[in-house]
Amino acid sequence: MAVLKAMGVVGGGQMGSGIAQLGAMHGLDVWLLDTDPNALFRATNSISTSINRLISKGHLSKAVGTDALRHLWYTSNLEELRSADIIIEAIVESEDVKKKLFLELDYIAKDSAILASNTSSISITRLASATSRPYQVIGMHFMNPPPIMKLVEIIRGADTSDETFSSAKTLAERFGKTVICSRDFSGFIVNRILMPMINEAFYTLYTGVATKEDIDTGMKLGTNHPMGPLELADFIGLDICLSIMKVLHVGLGDNKYAPCPLLGQYVDAGRLGRKRGIGVYDYGKVPEQVKPSARL
Ligand SMILES: NC(=O)c1ccc[n+]([C@@H]2O[C@H](COP(=O)([O-])OP(=O)(O)OC[C@H]3O[C@@H](n4cnc5c(N)ncnc54)[C@H](O)[C@@H]3O)[C@@H](O)[C@H]2O)c1
């Protein structure tokens, strides 16, 4: 099994930027790609802020932090990922959009490259079917935020090879993560359990059982969760939560997974959570818009 040296990450949002940071901090050359220049600009800022914070807290040496920043490149050109040994996709949670990307990645990536998806819920087997290399396609589900959270959930598609699995597991362990393995069913392990709870918190709010503050306080102090489910939904992104519930609903064919109408209404209103400055809660600020000409 060859050691992975170069990594491409597609999608420079909260997950992609964190995965790119992890790769660079652990000695890989990393290309981070996003089609939106604003997202790349935000990713550069968030990665350097996060690395500086880790250095100032003594969790990372200055030498490793500086070296990591030197091994990260930002791009909007897919061709730049040609030399990557592994490409991890972290774009919008939509099967159609991800499949289109996997088709393109299959075309540009070198023959030996592994194509991984950070999907929260979508079938790896179906994403792999868009490529000519299903044995080299795998799910690597990092948790949010990737540099901090200790878990990576690995999902094998129907045809994922043992070698691809070993490479993905070794990479996650090199990043200091604990690996769990899930079979390829909608939502895998973590979101199969977490998302229905978050959805139920929305139903509890929607049906007037309690205020958002009391729902979150109840779950924090009553069940020892570090964040309440509605706060957590804002942190994950309400668009992501809604997409996952839709995948669970269709994929598992049970109405108990029907997304709460209030969740759908918030997403329709653009209340996507922290990343938009407003979700269930109002964070009082909207992230700055950056001119497209901003230097990346
Ligand atoms: N948010 C979480 O807590 C979380 C946790 C684990 C996994 N995930 C999964 O990770 C993925 C990304 O989630 P996120 O929260 O980072 O989303 P996000 O909205 O923060 O970022 C997505 C990024 O992808 C970019 N993008 C969209 N289509 C693209 C394309 N075709 N090519 C290149 N870039 C494209 C967007 O410009 C955006 O910057 C999703 O599949 C999600 O389900 C999310």
Short mmCIF file of C-alpha atoms and ligand atoms in Angstrom, two decimals:
data_model
loop_
_atom_site.label_atom_id
_atom_site.label_comp_id
_atom_site.label_asym_id
_atom_site.label_seq_id
_atom_site.Cartn_x
_atom_site.Cartn_y
_atom_site.Cartn_z
CA MET A 1 0.00 0.00 0.00
CA ALA A 2 1.58 3.29 -1.16
CA VAL A 3 1.89 6.18 1.32
CA LEU A 4 -0.40 9.05 0.32
CA LYS A 5 1.60 12.24 -0.27
CA ALA A 6 -0.68 14.64 -2.13
CA MET A 7 -4.32 15.34 -1.39
CA GLY A 8 -7.00 17.29 -3.21
CA VAL A 9 -10.04 18.59 -1.33
CA VAL A 10 -13.08 19.78 -3.27
CA GLY A 11 -15.37 22.22 -1.44
CA GLY A 12 -13.82 24.91 0.73
CA GLY A 13 -16.70 25.33 3.20
CA GLN A 14 -16.55 24.46 6.89
CA MET A 15 -15.73 20.77 6.29
CA GLY A 16 -13.44 21.00 3.26
CA SER A 17 -11.30 23.74 4.78
CA GLY A 18 -10.92 21.71 7.99
CA ILE A 19 -9.99 18.53 6.09
CA ALA A 20 -7.44 20.46 4.00
CA GLN A 21 -5.95 21.88 7.22
CA LEU A 22 -5.65 18.39 8.71
CA GLY A 23 -3.86 17.10 5.62
CA ALA A 24 -1.38 19.99 5.57
CA MET A 25 -0.69 19.64 9.32
CA HIS A 26 0.13 15.96 8.79
CA GLY A 27 2.68 16.38 6.02
CA LEU A 28 0.61 16.14 2.84
CA ASP A 29 0.71 18.56 -0.06
CA VAL A 30 -2.86 19.83 -0.29
CA TRP A 31 -4.87 21.53 -3.03
CA LEU A 32 -8.16 23.01 -1.80
CA LEU A 33 -10.64 23.69 -4.58
CA ASP A 34 -13.87 25.65 -4.56
CA THR A 35 -15.84 27.13 -7.43
CA ASP A 36 -16.66 30.17 -5.27
CA PRO A 37 -13.70 32.56 -4.77
CA ASN A 38 -15.39 33.98 -1.65
CA ALA A 39 -15.37 30.50 -0.11
CA LEU A 40 -11.66 30.12 -0.86
CA PHE A 41 -10.94 33.52 0.66
CA ARG A 42 -12.86 32.55 3.82
CA ALA A 43 -11.06 29.18 3.90
CA THR A 44 -7.59 30.82 3.78
CA ASN A 45 -8.57 33.02 6.72
CA SER A 46 -10.17 30.27 8.77
CA ILE A 47 -7.28 27.84 8.23
CA SER A 48 -4.59 30.33 9.23
CA THR A 49 -6.67 31.49 12.24
CA SER A 50 -7.17 27.89 13.33
CA ILE A 51 -3.49 26.98 12.92
CA ASN A 52 -2.41 30.11 14.84
CA ARG A 53 -4.86 29.24 17.62
CA LEU A 54 -3.46 25.69 17.85
CA ILE A 55 0.09 27.13 18.04
CA SER A 56 -0.82 29.69 20.70
CA LYS A 57 -2.49 26.97 22.82
CA GLY A 58 0.61 24.77 22.51
CA HIS A 59 -1.24 22.02 20.57
CA LEU A 60 0.96 22.51 17.47
CA SER A 61 4.59 23.58 17.11
CA LYS A 62 5.28 26.79 15.23
CA ALA A 63 7.46 24.88 12.75
CA VAL A 64 4.70 22.39 11.87
CA GLY A 65 2.10 25.19 11.63
CA THR A 66 4.27 27.30 9.31
CA ASP A 67 5.14 24.27 7.22
CA ALA A 68 1.43 23.34 6.93
CA LEU A 69 0.57 26.77 5.52
CA ARG A 70 3.38 26.40 2.95
CA HIS A 71 1.96 23.07 1.76
CA LEU A 72 -1.54 24.36 1.07
CA TRP A 73 -2.65 25.74 -2.29
CA TYR A 74 -6.02 27.20 -3.24
CA THR A 75 -7.61 26.86 -6.65
CA SER A 76 -10.79 26.89 -8.71
CA ASN A 77 -9.26 24.76 -11.45
CA LEU A 78 -9.99 21.03 -11.23
CA GLU A 79 -6.93 20.22 -13.39
CA GLU A 80 -4.69 21.18 -10.43
CA LEU A 81 -5.85 17.98 -8.67
CA ARG A 82 -4.29 15.80 -11.37
CA SER A 83 -1.34 14.73 -9.20
CA ALA A 84 -3.34 14.00 -6.01
CA ASP A 85 -3.08 10.50 -4.51
CA ILE A 86 -6.46 11.01 -2.85
CA ILE A 87 -9.23 13.53 -3.52
CA ILE A 88 -11.77 14.14 -0.77
CA GLU A 89 -15.04 15.71 -1.85
CA ALA A 90 -16.83 18.03 0.61
CA ILE A 91 -19.32 19.95 -1.53
CA VAL A 92 -23.06 20.47 -1.18
CA GLU A 93 -25.03 17.44 0.13
CA SER A 94 -26.79 16.62 -3.15
CA GLU A 95 -26.47 13.28 -4.92
CA ASP A 96 -26.84 14.79 -8.40
CA VAL A 97 -24.21 17.48 -7.82
CA LYS A 98 -21.78 15.04 -6.17
CA LYS A 99 -22.23 12.47 -8.99
CA LYS A 100 -21.45 15.13 -11.60
CA LEU A 101 -18.29 16.00 -9.68
CA PHE A 102 -17.23 12.34 -9.33
CA LEU A 103 -17.61 11.94 -13.08
CA GLU A 104 -15.27 14.92 -13.62
CA LEU A 105 -12.83 13.75 -10.95
CA ASP A 106 -12.68 10.29 -12.52
CA TYR A 107 -11.67 11.95 -15.77
CA ILE A 108 -8.92 14.21 -14.39
CA ALA A 109 -7.51 12.16 -11.47
CA LYS A 110 -4.56 9.84 -12.02
CA ASP A 111 -5.44 6.14 -12.39
CA SER A 112 -4.21 5.18 -8.92
CA ALA A 113 -6.02 8.02 -7.11
CA ILE A 114 -8.64 7.29 -4.47
CA LEU A 115 -11.85 9.33 -4.68
CA ALA A 116 -13.40 9.83 -1.24
CA SER A 117 -16.59 11.56 -0.20
CA ASN A 118 -17.26 13.35 3.07
CA THR A 119 -21.00 12.90 2.50
CA SER A 120 -23.14 12.81 5.64
CA SER A 121 -25.70 10.42 4.25
CA ILE A 122 -25.56 9.71 0.50
CA SER A 123 -24.88 6.21 -0.87
CA ILE A 124 -21.18 5.68 -1.66
CA THR A 125 -22.16 2.88 -4.04
CA ARG A 126 -24.23 5.32 -6.11
CA LEU A 127 -21.48 8.00 -6.12
CA ALA A 128 -18.99 5.30 -7.18
CA SER A 129 -21.31 4.29 -10.05
CA ALA A 130 -20.58 7.67 -11.70
CA THR A 131 -16.92 6.64 -12.08
CA SER A 132 -14.95 3.96 -13.92
CA ARG A 133 -13.12 3.06 -10.67
CA PRO A 134 -15.77 2.02 -8.08
CA TYR A 135 -13.14 -0.08 -6.24
CA GLN A 136 -11.23 3.18 -5.51
CA VAL A 137 -14.24 5.12 -4.17
CA ILE A 138 -14.93 5.31 -0.43
CA GLY A 139 -16.74 7.39 2.19
CA MET A 140 -14.61 9.28 4.72
CA HIS A 141 -17.07 11.08 6.96
CA PHE A 142 -15.19 13.60 9.11
CA MET A 143 -16.97 15.31 11.99
CA ASN A 144 -17.29 19.08 12.40
CA PRO A 145 -14.82 20.73 12.97
CA PRO A 146 -12.42 18.20 11.36
CA PRO A 147 -9.20 19.40 13.06
CA ILE A 148 -10.77 18.95 16.52
CA MET A 149 -13.24 16.07 16.37
CA LYS A 150 -11.73 12.65 17.00
CA LEU A 151 -13.86 10.48 14.72
CA VAL A 152 -13.85 9.47 11.07
CA GLU A 153 -16.64 7.18 9.91
CA ILE A 154 -15.53 5.07 6.94
CA ILE A 155 -18.08 3.70 4.50
CA ARG A 156 -17.29 1.09 1.88
CA GLY A 157 -19.37 1.05 -1.28
CA ALA A 158 -20.44 -2.27 -2.80
CA ASP A 159 -17.19 -2.53 -4.79
CA THR A 160 -14.66 -0.66 -2.61
CA SER A 161 -11.43 -2.70 -2.53
CA ASP A 162 -9.60 -3.80 0.61
CA GLU A 163 -6.61 -1.71 -0.50
CA THR A 164 -8.71 1.47 -0.79
CA PHE A 165 -10.19 0.78 2.64
CA SER A 166 -6.73 0.26 4.18
CA SER A 167 -5.38 3.47 2.61
CA ALA A 168 -8.35 5.54 3.86
CA LYS A 169 -8.12 4.04 7.36
CA THR A 170 -4.35 4.60 7.52
CA LEU A 171 -4.82 8.23 6.43
CA ALA A 172 -7.51 8.87 9.06
CA GLU A 173 -5.26 7.30 11.72
CA ARG A 174 -2.31 9.41 10.53
CA PHE A 175 -4.61 12.41 11.22
CA GLY A 176 -4.97 11.10 14.79
CA LYS A 177 -8.57 9.96 14.36
CA THR A 178 -10.44 6.94 15.64
CA VAL A 179 -12.10 5.07 12.79
CA ILE A 180 -15.49 3.41 12.83
CA CYS A 181 -16.88 1.46 9.86
CA SER A 182 -20.41 1.61 8.57
CA ARG A 183 -22.17 -0.35 5.86
CA ASP A 184 -23.53 1.75 3.03
CA PHE A 185 -27.04 2.62 4.27
CA SER A 186 -28.48 6.16 4.27
CA GLY A 187 -27.03 8.26 7.09
CA PHE A 188 -24.52 5.52 8.04
CA ILE A 189 -24.13 5.31 11.85
CA VAL A 190 -23.78 8.82 13.27
CA ASN A 191 -26.40 10.69 11.24
CA ARG A 192 -28.85 7.77 11.31
CA ILE A 193 -29.05 8.43 15.04
CA LEU A 194 -28.22 12.16 15.38
CA MET A 195 -30.42 13.66 12.65
CA PRO A 196 -33.76 12.16 13.80
CA MET A 197 -33.00 13.67 17.22
CA ILE A 198 -32.35 17.10 15.70
CA ASN A 199 -35.48 16.74 13.53
CA GLU A 200 -37.51 15.84 16.64
CA ALA A 201 -36.19 18.98 18.36
CA PHE A 202 -37.59 20.98 15.40
CA TYR A 203 -40.96 19.19 15.78
CA THR A 204 -40.89 20.01 19.50
CA LEU A 205 -40.41 23.70 18.64
CA TYR A 206 -42.88 23.57 15.71
CA THR A 207 -45.69 22.10 17.79
CA GLY A 208 -45.18 24.67 20.57
CA VAL A 209 -44.07 22.23 23.25
CA ALA A 210 -41.32 24.58 24.45
CA THR A 211 -39.10 27.50 23.50
CA LYS A 212 -35.85 26.91 21.61
CA GLU A 213 -33.88 27.88 24.70
CA ASP A 214 -35.72 25.37 26.91
CA ILE A 215 -35.35 22.59 24.31
CA ASP A 216 -31.59 23.16 24.14
CA THR A 217 -31.17 23.61 27.90
CA GLY A 218 -33.21 20.45 28.49
CA MET A 219 -30.93 18.36 26.32
CA LYS A 220 -27.70 19.96 27.59
CA LEU A 221 -28.40 19.71 31.30
CA GLY A 222 -30.79 16.77 31.19
CA THR A 223 -28.78 14.46 28.96
CA ASN A 224 -25.29 15.93 29.26
CA HIS A 225 -24.96 16.93 25.59
CA PRO A 226 -22.36 19.67 25.07
CA MET A 227 -24.70 21.53 22.69
CA GLY A 228 -28.49 21.55 22.46
CA PRO A 229 -29.92 19.96 19.27
CA LEU A 230 -31.09 23.28 17.81
CA GLU A 231 -27.73 24.96 18.50
CA LEU A 232 -26.05 21.94 16.93
CA ALA A 233 -28.31 22.18 13.87
CA ASP A 234 -27.25 25.83 13.44
CA PHE A 235 -23.61 24.75 13.77
CA ILE A 236 -23.95 21.95 11.17
CA GLY A 237 -26.03 24.10 8.79
CA LEU A 238 -29.81 23.78 8.44
CA ASP A 239 -29.47 23.11 4.68
CA ILE A 240 -27.22 20.12 5.47
CA CYS A 241 -29.65 18.84 8.15
CA LEU A 242 -32.60 19.10 5.74
CA SER A 243 -30.70 17.31 2.97
CA ILE A 244 -29.73 14.49 5.33
CA MET A 245 -33.33 14.06 6.55
CA LYS A 246 -34.50 13.85 2.93
CA VAL A 247 -31.90 11.15 2.20
CA LEU A 248 -32.97 9.18 5.31
CA HIS A 249 -36.66 9.57 4.40
CA VAL A 250 -36.26 8.36 0.82
CA GLY A 251 -33.41 5.90 1.43
CA LEU A 252 -34.93 4.11 4.42
CA GLY A 253 -38.53 4.46 3.20
CA ASP A 254 -40.05 5.27 6.58
CA ASN A 255 -42.20 8.33 7.34
CA LYS A 256 -40.62 8.63 10.77
CA TYR A 257 -37.77 10.37 8.93
CA ALA A 258 -39.98 13.03 7.28
CA PRO A 259 -38.23 16.40 7.69
CA CYS A 260 -40.03 18.82 10.02
CA PRO A 261 -41.80 21.57 7.98
CA LEU A 262 -40.21 24.23 10.20
CA LEU A 263 -36.74 23.03 9.22
CA GLY A 264 -37.74 23.29 5.55
CA GLN A 265 -39.20 26.75 6.08
CA TYR A 266 -36.02 28.07 7.72
CA VAL A 267 -33.95 26.78 4.80
CA ASP A 268 -36.39 28.37 2.30
CA ALA A 269 -35.93 31.66 4.17
CA GLY A 270 -32.12 31.40 3.88
CA ARG A 271 -31.78 30.87 7.64
CA LEU A 272 -29.02 28.30 7.26
CA GLY A 273 -27.45 28.63 10.72
CA ARG A 274 -24.18 30.09 11.91
CA LYS A 275 -22.64 30.29 8.45
CA ARG A 276 -25.36 32.78 7.43
CA GLY A 277 -25.49 34.59 10.78
CA ILE A 278 -29.06 33.37 11.39
CA GLY A 279 -30.76 30.00 11.78
CA VAL A 280 -32.85 28.90 14.74
CA TYR A 281 -30.90 31.58 16.62
CA ASP A 282 -29.85 35.03 15.44
CA TYR A 283 -26.07 35.49 15.69
CA GLY A 284 -26.33 39.20 14.89
CA LYS A 285 -23.81 39.20 12.07
CA VAL A 286 -23.67 38.05 8.49
CA PRO A 287 -20.25 36.91 7.19
CA GLU A 288 -18.66 39.65 5.08
CA GLN A 289 -19.08 39.36 1.34
CA VAL A 290 -15.74 39.45 -0.38
CA LYS A 291 -15.24 40.94 -3.80
CA PRO A 292 -14.71 38.17 -6.42
CA SER A 293 -11.42 39.83 -7.35
CA ALA A 294 -10.09 39.21 -3.83
CA ARG A 295 -6.62 37.67 -3.86
CA LEU A 296 -6.70 34.04 -2.77
N1 LIG B 1 -21.57 20.74 8.31
C1 LIG B 1 -21.30 19.64 9.00
O1 LIG B 1 -21.37 19.62 10.24
C2 LIG B 1 -20.87 18.40 8.26
C3 LIG B 1 -20.30 17.33 8.99
C4 LIG B 1 -19.87 16.19 8.30
C5 LIG B 1 -20.05 16.10 6.92
N2 LIG B 1 -20.62 17.16 6.25
C6 LIG B 1 -20.76 17.02 4.78
O2 LIG B 1 -19.67 17.72 4.17
C7 LIG B 1 -20.11 18.29 2.92
C8 LIG B 1 -19.87 19.79 2.94
O3 LIG B 1 -20.55 20.36 4.04
P1 LIG B 1 -20.16 21.82 4.58
O4 LIG B 1 -20.88 21.98 5.87
O5 LIG B 1 -18.70 22.02 4.50
O6 LIG B 1 -20.89 22.73 3.48
P2 LIG B 1 -20.61 24.27 3.15
O7 LIG B 1 -21.90 24.79 2.62
O8 LIG B 1 -19.96 24.95 4.31
O9 LIG B 1 -19.50 24.20 1.99
C9 LIG B 1 -19.72 23.60 0.74
C10 LIG B 1 -18.75 24.26 -0.25
O10 LIG B 1 -18.77 23.51 -1.47
C11 LIG B 1 -18.65 24.44 -2.53
N3 LIG B 1 -19.17 23.79 -3.74
C12 LIG B 1 -20.45 23.48 -4.02
N4 LIG B 1 -20.50 22.83 -5.21
C13 LIG B 1 -19.22 22.72 -5.66
C14 LIG B 1 -18.62 22.12 -6.80
N5 LIG B 1 -19.35 21.49 -7.73
N6 LIG B 1 -17.27 22.19 -6.94
C15 LIG B 1 -16.51 22.82 -6.01
N7 LIG B 1 -17.02 23.40 -4.89
C16 LIG B 1 -18.37 23.35 -4.72
C17 LIG B 1 -19.45 25.66 -2.09
O11 LIG B 1 -19.02 26.83 -2.78
C18 LIG B 1 -19.12 25.70 -0.60
O12 LIG B 1 -18.00 26.54 -0.34
C19 LIG B 1 -21.58 17.88 2.75
O13 LIG B 1 -21.65 16.69 2.00
C20 LIG B 1 -22.02 17.63 4.20
O14 LIG B 1 -23.10 16.76 4.29
C21 LIG B 1 -21.02 18.29 6.87
#
